[in-house]
Structure formats: structure tokens, C-alpha cells
């Protein structure tokens, strides 16, 4: 699935802006910051804006980082386990 956004550096973070935004254009990031796109600006080692990342994941249907970690930490189902144990239940 292709995203309609791309990351763009602004104020020390990388923000998600519309993929079609071009140099000189005023646009709004997913975290609702208005900025003017500079065609020569390149991504570096900026950290990702948490609000943009969360909005992007929501748009694409990707689990949020906290949801993803919870899924990874959940015990896997095993035939030896009681049926409700994989959901965190107790008998």
C-alpha cells in the first residue's frame, strides 16, 4: 500500500507532509504544523515527530507502537495452555 505522505525535516524533527508537496508550497503536516516546503531540504538524522507517526500509522491501518509491542509481548497460543490463558486470563 502506498502512502500519500512523505517525511520532511522541520524544526529538528521529521514530519509527515503530503507526498505531492513541492518546493515553495505552503502545506500542513499530519500533526497540523503549517510550513513552507524547501525543495533542497533533505532528511538527516532527525527523530520522527510522534504525532505525525501516530497519525500516519492510523491512516494506513498499522498498529501503533504501543499496540505492536503489546502484540509481541502477548503469550502465543499453545495446545497445552488453557483456552483463556493466551488472552491473559487465569483459571
Short mmCIF file of N, CA and C in Angstrom, two decimals:
data_model
loop_
_atom_site.label_atom_id
_atom_site.label_comp_id
_atom_site.label_asym_id
_atom_site.label_seq_id
_atom_site.Cartn_x
_atom_site.Cartn_y
_atom_site.Cartn_z
N UNK A 1 0.85 -1.18 0.00
CA UNK A 1 0.00 0.00 0.00
C UNK A 1 0.89 1.23 0.00
N UNK A 2 0.61 2.17 -0.87
CA UNK A 2 1.40 3.38 -0.98
C UNK A 2 0.80 4.48 -0.11
N UNK A 3 1.65 5.20 0.57
CA UNK A 3 1.19 6.29 1.41
C UNK A 3 1.15 7.59 0.63
N UNK A 4 0.23 8.45 0.97
CA UNK A 4 0.11 9.74 0.31
C UNK A 4 0.96 10.79 1.02
N UNK A 5 1.83 10.34 1.92
CA UNK A 5 2.68 11.25 2.68
C UNK A 5 4.14 10.83 2.58
N UNK A 6 5.00 11.79 2.89
CA UNK A 6 6.44 11.52 2.98
C UNK A 6 6.97 12.32 4.15
N UNK A 7 8.14 11.95 4.61
CA UNK A 7 8.73 12.68 5.73
C UNK A 7 9.54 13.86 5.23
N UNK A 8 9.52 14.94 6.03
CA UNK A 8 10.20 16.19 5.69
C UNK A 8 10.76 16.77 6.98
N UNK A 9 12.05 17.20 6.98
CA UNK A 9 12.63 17.75 8.21
C UNK A 9 12.12 19.17 8.49
N UNK A 10 11.76 19.41 9.75
CA UNK A 10 11.28 20.73 10.16
C UNK A 10 11.49 20.88 11.67
N UNK A 11 12.15 21.94 12.07
CA UNK A 11 12.38 22.24 13.49
C UNK A 11 12.96 21.06 14.27
N UNK A 12 13.93 20.36 13.70
CA UNK A 12 14.63 19.29 14.40
C UNK A 12 13.95 17.94 14.40
N UNK A 13 12.81 17.82 13.74
CA UNK A 13 12.11 16.54 13.66
C UNK A 13 11.73 16.27 12.21
N UNK A 14 11.42 15.01 11.91
CA UNK A 14 10.88 14.69 10.59
C UNK A 14 9.37 14.58 10.73
N UNK A 15 8.68 15.34 9.89
CA UNK A 15 7.23 15.41 9.91
C UNK A 15 6.67 14.80 8.63
N UNK A 16 5.45 14.28 8.69
CA UNK A 16 4.77 13.74 7.52
C UNK A 16 4.03 14.87 6.81
N UNK A 17 4.36 15.05 5.51
CA UNK A 17 3.69 16.04 4.68
C UNK A 17 3.12 15.33 3.46
N UNK A 18 2.18 15.95 2.76
CA UNK A 18 1.64 15.32 1.55
C UNK A 18 2.77 15.03 0.55
N UNK A 19 2.73 13.85 -0.03
CA UNK A 19 3.76 13.43 -0.99
C UNK A 19 3.86 14.39 -2.17
N UNK A 20 2.76 14.98 -2.56
CA UNK A 20 2.73 15.86 -3.73
C UNK A 20 3.24 17.28 -3.45
N UNK A 21 3.53 17.63 -2.18
CA UNK A 21 4.00 18.97 -1.84
C UNK A 21 5.34 19.26 -2.53
N UNK A 22 5.46 20.43 -3.14
CA UNK A 22 6.67 20.81 -3.88
C UNK A 22 7.29 22.06 -3.27
N UNK A 23 8.53 22.33 -3.67
CA UNK A 23 9.26 23.49 -3.17
C UNK A 23 8.48 24.78 -3.33
N UNK A 24 8.48 25.59 -2.28
CA UNK A 24 7.79 26.86 -2.29
C UNK A 24 6.33 26.77 -1.86
N UNK A 25 5.80 25.57 -1.77
CA UNK A 25 4.39 25.37 -1.42
C UNK A 25 4.22 25.39 0.10
N UNK A 26 3.16 26.05 0.56
CA UNK A 26 2.79 26.01 1.97
C UNK A 26 1.91 24.78 2.15
N UNK A 27 2.23 23.98 3.15
CA UNK A 27 1.48 22.75 3.40
C UNK A 27 1.33 22.55 4.90
N UNK A 28 0.55 21.56 5.28
CA UNK A 28 0.34 21.24 6.69
C UNK A 28 0.76 19.81 6.96
N UNK A 29 1.49 19.60 8.04
CA UNK A 29 1.94 18.27 8.43
C UNK A 29 0.77 17.50 9.05
N UNK A 30 0.96 16.20 9.24
CA UNK A 30 -0.10 15.41 9.88
C UNK A 30 -0.33 15.83 11.32
N UNK A 31 0.67 16.47 11.94
CA UNK A 31 0.48 16.96 13.32
C UNK A 31 -0.01 18.41 13.32
N UNK A 32 -0.45 18.88 12.14
CA UNK A 32 -1.08 20.17 11.97
C UNK A 32 -0.15 21.38 12.13
N UNK A 33 1.12 21.22 11.75
CA UNK A 33 2.06 22.34 11.69
C UNK A 33 2.08 22.84 10.26
N UNK A 34 1.92 24.14 10.08
CA UNK A 34 1.98 24.72 8.73
C UNK A 34 3.43 25.10 8.44
N UNK A 35 3.91 24.74 7.24
CA UNK A 35 5.29 25.06 6.85
C UNK A 35 5.38 25.28 5.35
N UNK A 36 6.48 25.91 4.92
CA UNK A 36 6.74 26.08 3.50
C UNK A 36 7.81 25.08 3.11
N UNK A 37 7.55 24.29 2.10
CA UNK A 37 8.46 23.24 1.66
C UNK A 37 9.67 23.87 0.94
N UNK A 38 10.85 23.43 1.32
CA UNK A 38 12.10 23.82 0.66
C UNK A 38 12.56 22.62 -0.15
N UNK A 39 12.57 22.75 -1.47
CA UNK A 39 12.91 21.62 -2.36
C UNK A 39 14.31 21.08 -2.11
N UNK A 40 15.21 21.90 -1.57
CA UNK A 40 16.59 21.47 -1.35
C UNK A 40 16.81 20.81 0.01
N UNK A 41 15.84 20.85 0.88
CA UNK A 41 16.00 20.29 2.22
C UNK A 41 15.93 18.77 2.17
N UNK A 42 16.89 18.12 2.76
CA UNK A 42 16.98 16.65 2.78
C UNK A 42 16.86 16.13 4.20
N UNK A 43 16.32 14.92 4.33
CA UNK A 43 16.25 14.27 5.63
C UNK A 43 17.65 13.95 6.13
N UNK A 44 17.82 14.08 7.43
CA UNK A 44 19.08 13.72 8.06
C UNK A 44 18.82 12.68 9.13
N UNK A 45 19.24 12.97 10.33
CA UNK A 45 19.08 12.02 11.43
C UNK A 45 18.05 12.52 12.45
N UNK A 46 17.14 13.37 11.99
CA UNK A 46 16.12 13.89 12.89
C UNK A 46 15.26 12.76 13.44
N UNK A 47 14.76 12.96 14.65
CA UNK A 47 13.82 11.97 15.18
C UNK A 47 12.46 12.24 14.56
N UNK A 48 11.64 11.23 14.49
CA UNK A 48 10.32 11.33 13.89
C UNK A 48 9.34 11.95 14.87
N UNK A 49 8.56 12.89 14.40
CA UNK A 49 7.51 13.51 15.20
C UNK A 49 6.52 12.42 15.62
N UNK A 50 6.32 12.26 16.90
CA UNK A 50 5.44 11.20 17.41
C UNK A 50 3.99 11.37 16.95
N UNK A 51 3.52 12.61 16.86
CA UNK A 51 2.13 12.84 16.44
C UNK A 51 1.96 12.50 14.96
N UNK A 52 2.95 12.87 14.13
CA UNK A 52 2.87 12.52 12.70
C UNK A 52 2.92 11.01 12.53
N UNK A 53 3.81 10.34 13.25
CA UNK A 53 3.95 8.89 13.16
C UNK A 53 2.65 8.19 13.56
N UNK A 54 2.05 8.65 14.64
CA UNK A 54 0.79 8.06 15.10
C UNK A 54 -0.33 8.26 14.07
N UNK A 55 -0.42 9.47 13.51
CA UNK A 55 -1.46 9.74 12.51
C UNK A 55 -1.24 8.90 11.26
N UNK A 56 0.02 8.79 10.82
CA UNK A 56 0.34 8.02 9.62
C UNK A 56 -0.03 6.55 9.82
N UNK A 57 0.34 5.99 10.96
CA UNK A 57 0.01 4.59 11.26
C UNK A 57 -1.50 4.39 11.26
N UNK A 58 -2.22 5.34 11.83
CA UNK A 58 -3.68 5.23 11.88
C UNK A 58 -4.28 5.25 10.48
N UNK A 59 -3.81 6.14 9.62
CA UNK A 59 -4.30 6.24 8.24
C UNK A 59 -4.05 4.94 7.48
N UNK A 60 -2.87 4.34 7.67
CA UNK A 60 -2.51 3.12 6.94
C UNK A 60 -3.00 1.84 7.61
N UNK A 61 -3.60 1.96 8.79
CA UNK A 61 -4.09 0.78 9.50
C UNK A 61 -2.97 -0.05 10.11
N UNK A 62 -1.84 0.59 10.39
CA UNK A 62 -0.70 -0.09 11.02
C UNK A 62 -0.84 0.08 12.53
N UNK A 63 -0.65 -0.98 13.32
CA UNK A 63 -0.78 -0.82 14.77
C UNK A 63 0.18 0.24 15.30
N UNK A 64 -0.28 0.97 16.30
CA UNK A 64 0.57 1.95 16.96
C UNK A 64 1.71 1.21 17.64
N UNK A 65 2.79 1.89 17.92
CA UNK A 65 3.95 1.24 18.54
C UNK A 65 3.56 0.53 19.83
N UNK A 66 2.72 1.16 20.66
CA UNK A 66 2.32 0.53 21.92
C UNK A 66 1.48 -0.72 21.67
N UNK A 67 0.60 -0.68 20.65
CA UNK A 67 -0.21 -1.84 20.31
C UNK A 67 0.67 -2.95 19.76
N UNK A 68 1.64 -2.57 18.92
CA UNK A 68 2.54 -3.55 18.31
C UNK A 68 3.34 -4.27 19.40
N UNK A 69 3.86 -3.50 20.36
CA UNK A 69 4.64 -4.10 21.44
C UNK A 69 3.77 -5.03 22.28
N UNK A 70 2.53 -4.64 22.53
CA UNK A 70 1.62 -5.49 23.30
C UNK A 70 1.38 -6.81 22.58
N UNK A 71 1.24 -6.76 21.26
CA UNK A 71 1.06 -7.99 20.48
C UNK A 71 2.30 -8.87 20.56
N UNK A 72 3.47 -8.24 20.50
CA UNK A 72 4.72 -9.01 20.56
C UNK A 72 4.93 -9.63 21.95
N UNK A 73 4.48 -8.93 22.98
CA UNK A 73 4.66 -9.40 24.35
C UNK A 73 3.63 -10.43 24.78
N UNK A 74 2.51 -10.54 24.06
CA UNK A 74 1.45 -11.48 24.43
C UNK A 74 1.92 -12.91 24.26
N UNK A 75 1.57 -13.78 25.18
CA UNK A 75 1.96 -15.18 25.03
C UNK A 75 1.28 -15.80 23.81
N UNK A 76 2.00 -16.63 23.13
CA UNK A 76 1.45 -17.33 21.96
C UNK A 76 0.53 -18.45 22.43
N UNK A 77 -0.46 -18.77 21.62
CA UNK A 77 -1.35 -19.87 21.96
C UNK A 77 -0.59 -21.19 21.87
N UNK A 78 -0.83 -22.03 22.80
CA UNK A 78 -0.24 -23.37 22.80
C UNK A 78 -1.34 -24.35 23.17
N UNK A 79 -1.39 -25.52 22.52
CA UNK A 79 -2.43 -26.50 22.86
C UNK A 79 -2.39 -26.92 24.32
N UNK A 80 -1.23 -26.79 24.96
CA UNK A 80 -1.10 -27.17 26.37
C UNK A 80 -1.68 -26.11 27.30
N UNK A 81 -1.87 -24.90 26.79
CA UNK A 81 -2.36 -23.81 27.62
C UNK A 81 -3.89 -23.87 27.71
N UNK A 82 -4.46 -23.47 28.84
CA UNK A 82 -5.93 -23.33 28.91
C UNK A 82 -6.37 -22.33 27.85
N UNK A 83 -7.56 -22.48 27.32
CA UNK A 83 -8.04 -21.66 26.21
C UNK A 83 -7.99 -20.17 26.51
N UNK A 84 -8.23 -19.76 27.76
CA UNK A 84 -8.23 -18.32 28.05
C UNK A 84 -6.86 -17.80 28.46
N UNK A 85 -5.85 -18.63 28.58
CA UNK A 85 -4.53 -18.18 29.03
C UNK A 85 -3.84 -17.30 27.99
N UNK A 86 -4.03 -17.58 26.70
CA UNK A 86 -3.37 -16.75 25.70
C UNK A 86 -3.93 -15.34 25.66
N UNK A 87 -5.11 -15.13 26.21
CA UNK A 87 -5.71 -13.79 26.27
C UNK A 87 -5.40 -13.12 27.61
N UNK A 88 -4.54 -13.73 28.40
CA UNK A 88 -4.16 -13.15 29.67
C UNK A 88 -5.06 -13.53 30.83
N UNK A 89 -6.04 -14.41 30.60
CA UNK A 89 -6.97 -14.83 31.65
C UNK A 89 -6.34 -15.85 32.59
N UNK A 90 -6.97 -16.05 33.71
CA UNK A 90 -6.47 -17.02 34.69
C UNK A 90 -7.58 -18.02 34.97
N UNK A 91 -7.18 -19.21 35.35
CA UNK A 91 -8.16 -20.24 35.74
C UNK A 91 -8.15 -20.42 37.23
#
